[in-house]
mmCIF file with all atom_site columns, C-alpha atoms in Angstrom:
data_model
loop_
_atom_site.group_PDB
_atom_site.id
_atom_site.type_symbol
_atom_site.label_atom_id
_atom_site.label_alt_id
_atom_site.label_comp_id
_atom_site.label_asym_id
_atom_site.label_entity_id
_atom_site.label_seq_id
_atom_site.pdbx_PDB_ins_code
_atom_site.Cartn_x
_atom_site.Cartn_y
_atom_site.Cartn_z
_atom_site.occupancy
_atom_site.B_iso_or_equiv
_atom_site.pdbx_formal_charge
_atom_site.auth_seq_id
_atom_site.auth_comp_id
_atom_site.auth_asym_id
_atom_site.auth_atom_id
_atom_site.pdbx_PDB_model_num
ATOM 1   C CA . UNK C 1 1   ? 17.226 -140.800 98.925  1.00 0.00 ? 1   UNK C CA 1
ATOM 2   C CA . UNK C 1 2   ? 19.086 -139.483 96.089  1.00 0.00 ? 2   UNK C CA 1
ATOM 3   C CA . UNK C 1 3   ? 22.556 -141.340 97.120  1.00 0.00 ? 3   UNK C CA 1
ATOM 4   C CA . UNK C 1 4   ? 20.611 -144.342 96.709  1.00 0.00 ? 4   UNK C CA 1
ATOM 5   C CA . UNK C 1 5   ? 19.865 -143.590 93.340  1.00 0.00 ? 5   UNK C CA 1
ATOM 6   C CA . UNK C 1 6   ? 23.179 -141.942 92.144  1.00 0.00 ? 6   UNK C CA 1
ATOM 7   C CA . UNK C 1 7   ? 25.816 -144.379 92.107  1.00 0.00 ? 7   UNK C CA 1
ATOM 8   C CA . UNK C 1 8   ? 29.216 -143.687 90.627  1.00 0.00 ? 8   UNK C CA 1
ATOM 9   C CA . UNK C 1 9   ? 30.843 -146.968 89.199  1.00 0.00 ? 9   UNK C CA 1
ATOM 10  C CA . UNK C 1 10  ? 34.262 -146.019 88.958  1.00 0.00 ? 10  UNK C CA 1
ATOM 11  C CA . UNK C 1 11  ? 36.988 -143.588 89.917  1.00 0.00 ? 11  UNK C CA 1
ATOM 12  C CA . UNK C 1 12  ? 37.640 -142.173 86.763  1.00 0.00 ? 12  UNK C CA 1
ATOM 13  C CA . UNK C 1 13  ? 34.016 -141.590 85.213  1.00 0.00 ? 13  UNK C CA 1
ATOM 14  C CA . UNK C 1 14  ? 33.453 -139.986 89.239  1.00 0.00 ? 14  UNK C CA 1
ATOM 15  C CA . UNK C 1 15  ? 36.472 -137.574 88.414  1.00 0.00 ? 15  UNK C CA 1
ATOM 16  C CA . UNK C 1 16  ? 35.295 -136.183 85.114  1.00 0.00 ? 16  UNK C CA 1
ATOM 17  C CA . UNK C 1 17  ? 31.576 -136.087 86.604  1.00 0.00 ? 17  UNK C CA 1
ATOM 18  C CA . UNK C 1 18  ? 33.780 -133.724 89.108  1.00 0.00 ? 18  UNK C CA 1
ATOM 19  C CA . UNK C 1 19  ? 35.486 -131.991 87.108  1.00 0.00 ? 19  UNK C CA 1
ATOM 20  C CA . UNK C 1 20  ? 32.257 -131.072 84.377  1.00 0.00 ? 20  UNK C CA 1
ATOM 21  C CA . UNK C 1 21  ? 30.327 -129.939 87.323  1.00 0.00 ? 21  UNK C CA 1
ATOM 22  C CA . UNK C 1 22  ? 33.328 -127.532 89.062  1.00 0.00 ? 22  UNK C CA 1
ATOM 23  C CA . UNK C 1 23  ? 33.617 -126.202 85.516  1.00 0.00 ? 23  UNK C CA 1
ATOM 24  C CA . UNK C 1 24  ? 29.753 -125.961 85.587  1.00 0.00 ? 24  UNK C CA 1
ATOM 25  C CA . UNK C 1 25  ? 29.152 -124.368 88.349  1.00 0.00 ? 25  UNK C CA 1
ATOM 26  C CA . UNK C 1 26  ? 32.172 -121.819 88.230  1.00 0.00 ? 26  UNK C CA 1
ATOM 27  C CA . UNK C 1 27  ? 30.517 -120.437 84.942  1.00 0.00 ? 27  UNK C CA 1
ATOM 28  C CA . UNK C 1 28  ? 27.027 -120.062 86.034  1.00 0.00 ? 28  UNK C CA 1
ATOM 29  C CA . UNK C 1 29  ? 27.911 -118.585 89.457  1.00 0.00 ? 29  UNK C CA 1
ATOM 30  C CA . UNK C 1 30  ? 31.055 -116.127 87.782  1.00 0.00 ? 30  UNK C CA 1
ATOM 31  C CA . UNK C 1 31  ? 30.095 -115.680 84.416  1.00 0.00 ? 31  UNK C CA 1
ATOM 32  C CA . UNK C 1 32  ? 26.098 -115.476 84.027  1.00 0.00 ? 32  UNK C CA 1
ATOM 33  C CA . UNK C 1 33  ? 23.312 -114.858 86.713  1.00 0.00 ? 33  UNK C CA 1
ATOM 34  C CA . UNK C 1 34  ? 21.709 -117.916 85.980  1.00 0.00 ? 34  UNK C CA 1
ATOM 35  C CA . UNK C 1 35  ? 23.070 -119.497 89.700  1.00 0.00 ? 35  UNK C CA 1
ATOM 36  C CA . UNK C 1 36  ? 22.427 -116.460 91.554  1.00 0.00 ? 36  UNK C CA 1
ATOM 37  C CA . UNK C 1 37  ? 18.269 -116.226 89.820  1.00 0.00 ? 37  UNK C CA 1
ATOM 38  C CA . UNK C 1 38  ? 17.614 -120.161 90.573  1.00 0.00 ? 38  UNK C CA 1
ATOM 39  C CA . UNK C 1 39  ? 19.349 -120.169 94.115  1.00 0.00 ? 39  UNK C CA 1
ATOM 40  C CA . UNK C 1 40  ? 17.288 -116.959 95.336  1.00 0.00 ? 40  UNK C CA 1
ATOM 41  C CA . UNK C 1 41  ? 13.851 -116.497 93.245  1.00 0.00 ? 41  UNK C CA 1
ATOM 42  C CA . UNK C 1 42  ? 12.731 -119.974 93.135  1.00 0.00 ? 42  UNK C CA 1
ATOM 43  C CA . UNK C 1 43  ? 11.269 -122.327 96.148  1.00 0.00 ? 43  UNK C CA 1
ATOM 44  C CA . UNK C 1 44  ? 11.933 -125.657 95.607  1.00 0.00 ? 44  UNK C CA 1
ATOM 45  C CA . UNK C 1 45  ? 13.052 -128.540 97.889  1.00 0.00 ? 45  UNK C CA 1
ATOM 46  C CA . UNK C 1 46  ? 16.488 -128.675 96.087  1.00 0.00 ? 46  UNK C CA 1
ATOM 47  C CA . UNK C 1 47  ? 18.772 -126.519 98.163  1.00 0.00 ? 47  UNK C CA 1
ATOM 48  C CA . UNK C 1 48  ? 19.701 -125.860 101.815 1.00 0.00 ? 48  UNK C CA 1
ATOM 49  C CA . UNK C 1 49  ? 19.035 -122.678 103.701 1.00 0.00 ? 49  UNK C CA 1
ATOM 50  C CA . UNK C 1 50  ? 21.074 -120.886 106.710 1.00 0.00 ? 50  UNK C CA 1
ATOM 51  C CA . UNK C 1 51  ? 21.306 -117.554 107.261 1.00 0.00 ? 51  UNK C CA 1
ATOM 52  C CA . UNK C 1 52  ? 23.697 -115.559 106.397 1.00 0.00 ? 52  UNK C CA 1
ATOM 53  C CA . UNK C 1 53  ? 26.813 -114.306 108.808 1.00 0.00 ? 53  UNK C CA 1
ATOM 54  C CA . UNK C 1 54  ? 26.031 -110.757 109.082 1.00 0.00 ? 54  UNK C CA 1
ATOM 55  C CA . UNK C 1 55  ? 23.237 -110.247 107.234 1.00 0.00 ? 55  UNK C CA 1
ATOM 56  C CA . UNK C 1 56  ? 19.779 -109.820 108.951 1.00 0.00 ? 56  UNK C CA 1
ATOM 57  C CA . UNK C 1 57  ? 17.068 -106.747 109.486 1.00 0.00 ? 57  UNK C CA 1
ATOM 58  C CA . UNK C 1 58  ? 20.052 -104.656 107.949 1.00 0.00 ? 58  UNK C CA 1
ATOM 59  C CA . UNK C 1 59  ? 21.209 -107.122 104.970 1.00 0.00 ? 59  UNK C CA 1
ATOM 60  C CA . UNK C 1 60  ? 21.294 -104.263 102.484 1.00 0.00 ? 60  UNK C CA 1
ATOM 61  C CA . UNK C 1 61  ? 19.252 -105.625 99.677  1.00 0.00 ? 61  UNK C CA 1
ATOM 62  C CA . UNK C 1 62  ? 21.092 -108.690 99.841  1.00 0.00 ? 62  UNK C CA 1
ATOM 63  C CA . UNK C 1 63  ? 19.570 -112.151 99.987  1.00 0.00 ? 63  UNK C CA 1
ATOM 64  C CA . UNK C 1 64  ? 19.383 -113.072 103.863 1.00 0.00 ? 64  UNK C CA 1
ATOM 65  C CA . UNK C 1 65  ? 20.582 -116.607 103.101 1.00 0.00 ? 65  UNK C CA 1
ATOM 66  C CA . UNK C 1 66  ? 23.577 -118.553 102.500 1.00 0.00 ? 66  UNK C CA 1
ATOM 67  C CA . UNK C 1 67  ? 22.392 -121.420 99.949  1.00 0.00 ? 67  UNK C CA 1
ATOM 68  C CA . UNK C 1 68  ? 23.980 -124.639 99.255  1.00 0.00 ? 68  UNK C CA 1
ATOM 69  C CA . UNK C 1 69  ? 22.469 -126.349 95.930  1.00 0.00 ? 69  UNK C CA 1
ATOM 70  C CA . UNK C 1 70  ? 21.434 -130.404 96.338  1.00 0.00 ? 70  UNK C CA 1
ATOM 71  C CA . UNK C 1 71  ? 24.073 -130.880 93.634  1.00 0.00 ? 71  UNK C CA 1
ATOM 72  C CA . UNK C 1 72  ? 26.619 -129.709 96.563  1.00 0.00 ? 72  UNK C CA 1
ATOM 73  C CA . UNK C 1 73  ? 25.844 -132.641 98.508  1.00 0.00 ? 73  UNK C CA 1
ATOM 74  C CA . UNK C 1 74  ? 24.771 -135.303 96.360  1.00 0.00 ? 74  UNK C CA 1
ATOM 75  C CA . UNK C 1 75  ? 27.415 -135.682 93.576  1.00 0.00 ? 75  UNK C CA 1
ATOM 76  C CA . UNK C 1 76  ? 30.362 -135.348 96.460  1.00 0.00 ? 76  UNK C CA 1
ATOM 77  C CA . UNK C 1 77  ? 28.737 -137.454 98.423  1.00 0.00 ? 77  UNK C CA 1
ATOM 78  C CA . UNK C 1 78  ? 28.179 -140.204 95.735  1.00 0.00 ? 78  UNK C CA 1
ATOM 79  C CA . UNK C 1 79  ? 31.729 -139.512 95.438  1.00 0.00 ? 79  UNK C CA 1
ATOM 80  C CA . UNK C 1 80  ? 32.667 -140.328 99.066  1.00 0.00 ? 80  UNK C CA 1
ATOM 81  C CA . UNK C 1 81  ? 30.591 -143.684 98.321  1.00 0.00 ? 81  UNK C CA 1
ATOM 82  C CA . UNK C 1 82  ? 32.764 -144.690 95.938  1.00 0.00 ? 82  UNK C CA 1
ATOM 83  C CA . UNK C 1 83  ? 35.644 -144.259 98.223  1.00 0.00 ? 83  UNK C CA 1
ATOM 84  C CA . UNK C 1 84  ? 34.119 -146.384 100.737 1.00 0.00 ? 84  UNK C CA 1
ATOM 85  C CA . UNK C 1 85  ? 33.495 -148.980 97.950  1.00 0.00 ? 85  UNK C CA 1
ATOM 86  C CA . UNK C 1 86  ? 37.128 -148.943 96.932  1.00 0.00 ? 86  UNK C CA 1
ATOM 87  C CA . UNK C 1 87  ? 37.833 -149.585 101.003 1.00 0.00 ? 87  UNK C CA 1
ATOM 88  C CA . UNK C 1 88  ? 35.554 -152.572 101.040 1.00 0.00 ? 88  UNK C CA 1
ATOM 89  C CA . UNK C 1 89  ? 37.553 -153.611 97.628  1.00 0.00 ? 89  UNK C CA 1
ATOM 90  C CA . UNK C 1 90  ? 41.158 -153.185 99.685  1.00 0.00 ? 90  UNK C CA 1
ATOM 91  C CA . UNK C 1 91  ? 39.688 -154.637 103.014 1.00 0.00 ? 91  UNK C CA 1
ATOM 92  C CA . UNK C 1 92  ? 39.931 -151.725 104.545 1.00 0.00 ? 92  UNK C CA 1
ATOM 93  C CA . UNK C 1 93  ? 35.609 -152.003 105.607 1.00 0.00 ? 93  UNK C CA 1
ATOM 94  C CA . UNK C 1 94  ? 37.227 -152.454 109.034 1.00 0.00 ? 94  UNK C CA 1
ATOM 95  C CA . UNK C 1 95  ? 38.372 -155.633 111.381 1.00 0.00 ? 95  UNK C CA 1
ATOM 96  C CA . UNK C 1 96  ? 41.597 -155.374 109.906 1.00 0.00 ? 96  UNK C CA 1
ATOM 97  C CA . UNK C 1 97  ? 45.168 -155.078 111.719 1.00 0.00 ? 97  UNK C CA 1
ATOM 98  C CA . UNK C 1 98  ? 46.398 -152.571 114.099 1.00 0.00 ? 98  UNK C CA 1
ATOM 99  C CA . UNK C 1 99  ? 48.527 -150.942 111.283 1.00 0.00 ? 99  UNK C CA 1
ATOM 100 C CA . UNK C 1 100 ? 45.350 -150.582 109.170 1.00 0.00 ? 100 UNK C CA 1
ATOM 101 C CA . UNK C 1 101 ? 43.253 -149.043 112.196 1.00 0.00 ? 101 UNK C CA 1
ATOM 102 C CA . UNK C 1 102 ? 45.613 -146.186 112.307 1.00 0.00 ? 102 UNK C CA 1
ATOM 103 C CA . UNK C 1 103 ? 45.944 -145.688 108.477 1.00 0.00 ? 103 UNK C CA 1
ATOM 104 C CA . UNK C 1 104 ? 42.994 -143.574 107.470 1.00 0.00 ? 104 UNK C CA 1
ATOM 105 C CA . UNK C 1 105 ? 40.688 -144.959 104.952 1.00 0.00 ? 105 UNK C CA 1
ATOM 106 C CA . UNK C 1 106 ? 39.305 -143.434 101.514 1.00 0.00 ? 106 UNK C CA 1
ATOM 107 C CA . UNK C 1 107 ? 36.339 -143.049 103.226 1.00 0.00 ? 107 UNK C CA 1
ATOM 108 C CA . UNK C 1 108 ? 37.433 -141.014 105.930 1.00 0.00 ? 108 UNK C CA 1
ATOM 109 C CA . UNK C 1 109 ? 39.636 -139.107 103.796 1.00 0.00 ? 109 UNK C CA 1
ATOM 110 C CA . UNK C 1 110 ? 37.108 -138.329 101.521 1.00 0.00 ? 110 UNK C CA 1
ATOM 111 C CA . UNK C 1 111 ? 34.834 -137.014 103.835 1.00 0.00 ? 111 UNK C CA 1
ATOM 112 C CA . UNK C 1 112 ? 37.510 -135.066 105.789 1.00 0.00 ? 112 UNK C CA 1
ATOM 113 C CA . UNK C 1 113 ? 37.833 -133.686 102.258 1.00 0.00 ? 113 UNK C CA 1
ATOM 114 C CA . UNK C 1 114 ? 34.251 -133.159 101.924 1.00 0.00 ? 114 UNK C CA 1
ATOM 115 C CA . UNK C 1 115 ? 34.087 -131.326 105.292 1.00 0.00 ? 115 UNK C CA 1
ATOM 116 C CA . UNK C 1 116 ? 37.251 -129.075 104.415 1.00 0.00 ? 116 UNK C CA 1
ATOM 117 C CA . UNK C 1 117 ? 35.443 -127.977 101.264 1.00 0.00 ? 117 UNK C CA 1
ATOM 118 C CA . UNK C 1 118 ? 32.663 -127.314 103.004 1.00 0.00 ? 118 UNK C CA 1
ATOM 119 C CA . UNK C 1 119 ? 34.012 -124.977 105.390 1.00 0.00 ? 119 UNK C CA 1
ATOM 120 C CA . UNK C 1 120 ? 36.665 -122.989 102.531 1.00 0.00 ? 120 UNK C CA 1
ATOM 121 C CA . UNK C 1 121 ? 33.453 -122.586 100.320 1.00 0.00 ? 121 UNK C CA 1
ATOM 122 C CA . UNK C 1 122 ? 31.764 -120.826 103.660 1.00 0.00 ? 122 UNK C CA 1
ATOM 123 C CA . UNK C 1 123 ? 34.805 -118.441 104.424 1.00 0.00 ? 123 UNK C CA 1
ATOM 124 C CA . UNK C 1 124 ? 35.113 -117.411 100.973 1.00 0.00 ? 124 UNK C CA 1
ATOM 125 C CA . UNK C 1 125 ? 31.149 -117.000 101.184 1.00 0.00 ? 125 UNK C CA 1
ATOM 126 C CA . UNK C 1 126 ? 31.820 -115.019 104.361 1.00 0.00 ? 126 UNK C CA 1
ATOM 127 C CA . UNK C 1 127 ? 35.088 -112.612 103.295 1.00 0.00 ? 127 UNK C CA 1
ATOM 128 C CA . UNK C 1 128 ? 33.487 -112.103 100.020 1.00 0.00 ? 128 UNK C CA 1
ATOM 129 C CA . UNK C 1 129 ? 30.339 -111.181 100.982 1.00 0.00 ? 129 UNK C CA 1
ATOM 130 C CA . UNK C 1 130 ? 28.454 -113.015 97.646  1.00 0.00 ? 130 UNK C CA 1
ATOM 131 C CA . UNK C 1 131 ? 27.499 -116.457 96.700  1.00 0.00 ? 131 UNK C CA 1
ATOM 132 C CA . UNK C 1 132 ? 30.332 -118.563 95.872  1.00 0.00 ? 132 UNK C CA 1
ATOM 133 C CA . UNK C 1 133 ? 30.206 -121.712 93.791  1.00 0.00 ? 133 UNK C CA 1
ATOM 134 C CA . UNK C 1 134 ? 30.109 -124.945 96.229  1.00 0.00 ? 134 UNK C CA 1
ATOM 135 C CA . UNK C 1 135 ? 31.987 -126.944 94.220  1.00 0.00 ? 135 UNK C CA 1
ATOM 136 C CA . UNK C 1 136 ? 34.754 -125.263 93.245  1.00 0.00 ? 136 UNK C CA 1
ATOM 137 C CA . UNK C 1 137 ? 35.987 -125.072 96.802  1.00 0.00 ? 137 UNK C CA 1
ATOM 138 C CA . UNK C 1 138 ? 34.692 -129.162 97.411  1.00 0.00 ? 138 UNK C CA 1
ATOM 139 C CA . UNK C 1 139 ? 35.718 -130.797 93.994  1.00 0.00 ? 139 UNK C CA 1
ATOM 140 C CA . UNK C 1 140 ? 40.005 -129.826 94.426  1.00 0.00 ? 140 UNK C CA 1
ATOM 141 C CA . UNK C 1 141 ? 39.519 -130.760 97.657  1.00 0.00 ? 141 UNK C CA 1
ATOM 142 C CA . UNK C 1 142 ? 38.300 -134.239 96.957  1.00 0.00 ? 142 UNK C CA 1
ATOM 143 C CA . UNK C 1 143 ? 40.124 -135.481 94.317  1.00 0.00 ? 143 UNK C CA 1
ATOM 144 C CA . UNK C 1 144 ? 43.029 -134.092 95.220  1.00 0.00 ? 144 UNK C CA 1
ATOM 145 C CA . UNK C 1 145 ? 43.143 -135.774 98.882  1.00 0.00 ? 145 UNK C CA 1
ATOM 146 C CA . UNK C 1 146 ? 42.108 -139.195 97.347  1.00 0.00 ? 146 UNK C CA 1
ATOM 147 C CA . UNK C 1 147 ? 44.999 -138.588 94.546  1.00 0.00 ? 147 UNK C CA 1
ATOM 148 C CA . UNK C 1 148 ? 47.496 -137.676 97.567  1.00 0.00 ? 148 UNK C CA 1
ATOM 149 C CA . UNK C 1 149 ? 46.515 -140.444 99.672  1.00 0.00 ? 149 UNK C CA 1
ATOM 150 C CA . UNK C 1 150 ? 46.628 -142.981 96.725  1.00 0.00 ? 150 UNK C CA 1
ATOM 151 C CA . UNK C 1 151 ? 49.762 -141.379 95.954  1.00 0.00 ? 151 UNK C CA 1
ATOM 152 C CA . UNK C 1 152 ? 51.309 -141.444 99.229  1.00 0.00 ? 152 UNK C CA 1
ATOM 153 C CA . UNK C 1 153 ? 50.438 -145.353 99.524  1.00 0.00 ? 153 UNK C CA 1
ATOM 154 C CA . UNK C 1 154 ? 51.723 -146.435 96.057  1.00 0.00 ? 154 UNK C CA 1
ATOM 155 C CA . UNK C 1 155 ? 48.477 -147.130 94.960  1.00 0.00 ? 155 UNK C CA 1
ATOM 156 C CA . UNK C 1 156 ? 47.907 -144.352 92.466  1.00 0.00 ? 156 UNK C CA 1
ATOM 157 C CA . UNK C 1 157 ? 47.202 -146.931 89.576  1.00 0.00 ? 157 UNK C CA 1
ATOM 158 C CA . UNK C 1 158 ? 44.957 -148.644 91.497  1.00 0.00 ? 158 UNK C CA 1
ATOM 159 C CA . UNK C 1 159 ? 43.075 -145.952 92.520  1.00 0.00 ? 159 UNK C CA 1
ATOM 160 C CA . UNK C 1 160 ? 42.731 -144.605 88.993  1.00 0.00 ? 160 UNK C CA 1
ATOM 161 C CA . UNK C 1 161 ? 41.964 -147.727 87.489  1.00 0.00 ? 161 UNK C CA 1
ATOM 162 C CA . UNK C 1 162 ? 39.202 -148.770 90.243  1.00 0.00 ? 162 UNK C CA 1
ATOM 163 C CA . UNK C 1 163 ? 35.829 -150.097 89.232  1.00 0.00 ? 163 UNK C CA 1
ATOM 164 C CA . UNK C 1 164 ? 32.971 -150.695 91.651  1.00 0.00 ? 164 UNK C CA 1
ATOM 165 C CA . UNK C 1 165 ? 32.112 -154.777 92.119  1.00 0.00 ? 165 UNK C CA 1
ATOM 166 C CA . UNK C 1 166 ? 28.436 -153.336 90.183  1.00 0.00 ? 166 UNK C CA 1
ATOM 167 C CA . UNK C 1 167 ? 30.572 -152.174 87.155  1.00 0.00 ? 167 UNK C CA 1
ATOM 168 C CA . UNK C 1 168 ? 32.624 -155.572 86.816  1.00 0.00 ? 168 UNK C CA 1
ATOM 169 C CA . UNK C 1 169 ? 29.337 -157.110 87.159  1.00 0.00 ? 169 UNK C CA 1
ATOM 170 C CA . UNK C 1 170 ? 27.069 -155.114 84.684  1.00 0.00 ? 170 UNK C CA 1
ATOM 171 C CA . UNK C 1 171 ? 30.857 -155.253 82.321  1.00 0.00 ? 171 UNK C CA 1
ATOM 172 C CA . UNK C 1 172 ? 30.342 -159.087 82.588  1.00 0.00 ? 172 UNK C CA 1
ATOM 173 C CA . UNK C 1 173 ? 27.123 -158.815 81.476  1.00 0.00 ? 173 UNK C CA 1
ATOM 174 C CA . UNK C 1 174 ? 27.133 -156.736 79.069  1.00 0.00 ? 174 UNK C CA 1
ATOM 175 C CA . UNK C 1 175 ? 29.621 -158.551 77.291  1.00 0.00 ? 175 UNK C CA 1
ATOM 176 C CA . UNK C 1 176 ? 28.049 -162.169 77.648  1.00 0.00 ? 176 UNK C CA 1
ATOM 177 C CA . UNK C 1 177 ? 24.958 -160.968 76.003  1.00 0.00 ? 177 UNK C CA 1
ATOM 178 C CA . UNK C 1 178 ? 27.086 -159.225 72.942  1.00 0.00 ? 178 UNK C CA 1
ATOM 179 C CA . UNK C 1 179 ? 28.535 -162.510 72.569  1.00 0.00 ? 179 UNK C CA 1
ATOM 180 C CA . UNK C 1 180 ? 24.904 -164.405 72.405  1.00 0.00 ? 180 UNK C CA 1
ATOM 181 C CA . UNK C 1 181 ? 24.026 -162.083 70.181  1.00 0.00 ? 181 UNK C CA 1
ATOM 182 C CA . UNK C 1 182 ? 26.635 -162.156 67.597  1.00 0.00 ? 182 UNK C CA 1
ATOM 183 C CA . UNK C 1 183 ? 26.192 -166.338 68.134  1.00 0.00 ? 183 UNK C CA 1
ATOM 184 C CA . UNK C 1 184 ? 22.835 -165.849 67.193  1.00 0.00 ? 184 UNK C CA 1
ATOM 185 C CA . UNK C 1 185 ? 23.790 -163.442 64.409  1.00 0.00 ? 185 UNK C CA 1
ATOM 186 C CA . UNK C 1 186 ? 26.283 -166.372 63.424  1.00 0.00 ? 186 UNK C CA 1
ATOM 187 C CA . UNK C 1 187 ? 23.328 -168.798 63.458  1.00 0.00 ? 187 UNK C CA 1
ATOM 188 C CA . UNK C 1 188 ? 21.140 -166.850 61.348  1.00 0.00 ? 188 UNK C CA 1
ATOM 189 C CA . UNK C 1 189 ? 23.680 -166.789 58.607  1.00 0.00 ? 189 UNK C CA 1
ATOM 190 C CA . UNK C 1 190 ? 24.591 -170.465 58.836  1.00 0.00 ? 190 UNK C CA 1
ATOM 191 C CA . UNK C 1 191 ? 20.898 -171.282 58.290  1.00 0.00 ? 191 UNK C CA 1
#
């Protein structure tokens, strides 16, 4: 699936990914057609179909169906997998106290979040009567409600800071094999 491919390794390069893409998709779907041509002349397996409230034998010219792009559910819901890694990270994966049972995780809040942009980006679909841009409605609504709950914990810095167990891991990496190389490099000139 694509979730298993995508993976985002840390809260702050998951923001900007965000951000790029609400900025993204606000231009193409206000400022050019582009949006509008790709989500109703071509057939692919890369968006999601419903039809649309109110429109039917008597839509008026306009395209019968709501559409939500596979960049609408993927990127968000990489997203929401990085909360649930930052959970694991806090022990908050579950088993924990009473106290922590009521507190709501990342991972719920994220996908509350999720859910919430879901259905604004549907009513404005619905009052407005034209295709709205997913994310702009899903992107505020997701990093703001992991910001708030962060915030509202004291653990803003450690939210922002976060790095996936992968990233520390490929990090490590990464820098052992600089430092064989430039021992090697070392070597070289020694000899």
């Amino acid at each position: 699936t694509s979730l298993g491919v995508l993976a985002l390794e840390s809260f702050a390069a998951a923001a900007a990914l965000l951000l790029g893409l609400f900025c993204y998709d606000a231009f193409f779907v206000f400022k050019s057609d582009v949006m509008l041509t790709v989500a109703t002349q071509i057939e692919a397996p890369a968006k999601f179909l419903w039809a649309a409230v109110g429109a039917g034998a008597d839509a008026g010219g306009r395209y019968p169906f709501s559409v939500l792009g596979l960049g609408d559910v993927v990127v968000p819901g990489a997203f929401v997998g990085l909360l649930r890694e930052l959970d694991k990270e806090q022990g908050r994966a579950g088993g924990g106290s009473v106290e922590e049972a009521r507190e709501a995780s990342y991972f719920q809040v994220g996908l509350g979040a999720y859910a919430a942009g879901l259905l604004s980006t549907f009513a404005a679909n619905y009052l407005t009567k034209s295709g709205q841009p997913a994310l702009v409605y899903i992107v505020p609504s997701l990093l703001l409600s992991a910001v708030a709950t962060a915030a509202s914990r004291g653990e803003l810095p450690s939210l922002l800071e976060f790095e996936s167990p992968r990233a520390a891991a490929a990090k490590a990496s990464r820098d052992a094999w600089r430092e064989e190389k430039k021992r090697e490099r070392e070597e070289k000139r020694r000899t």
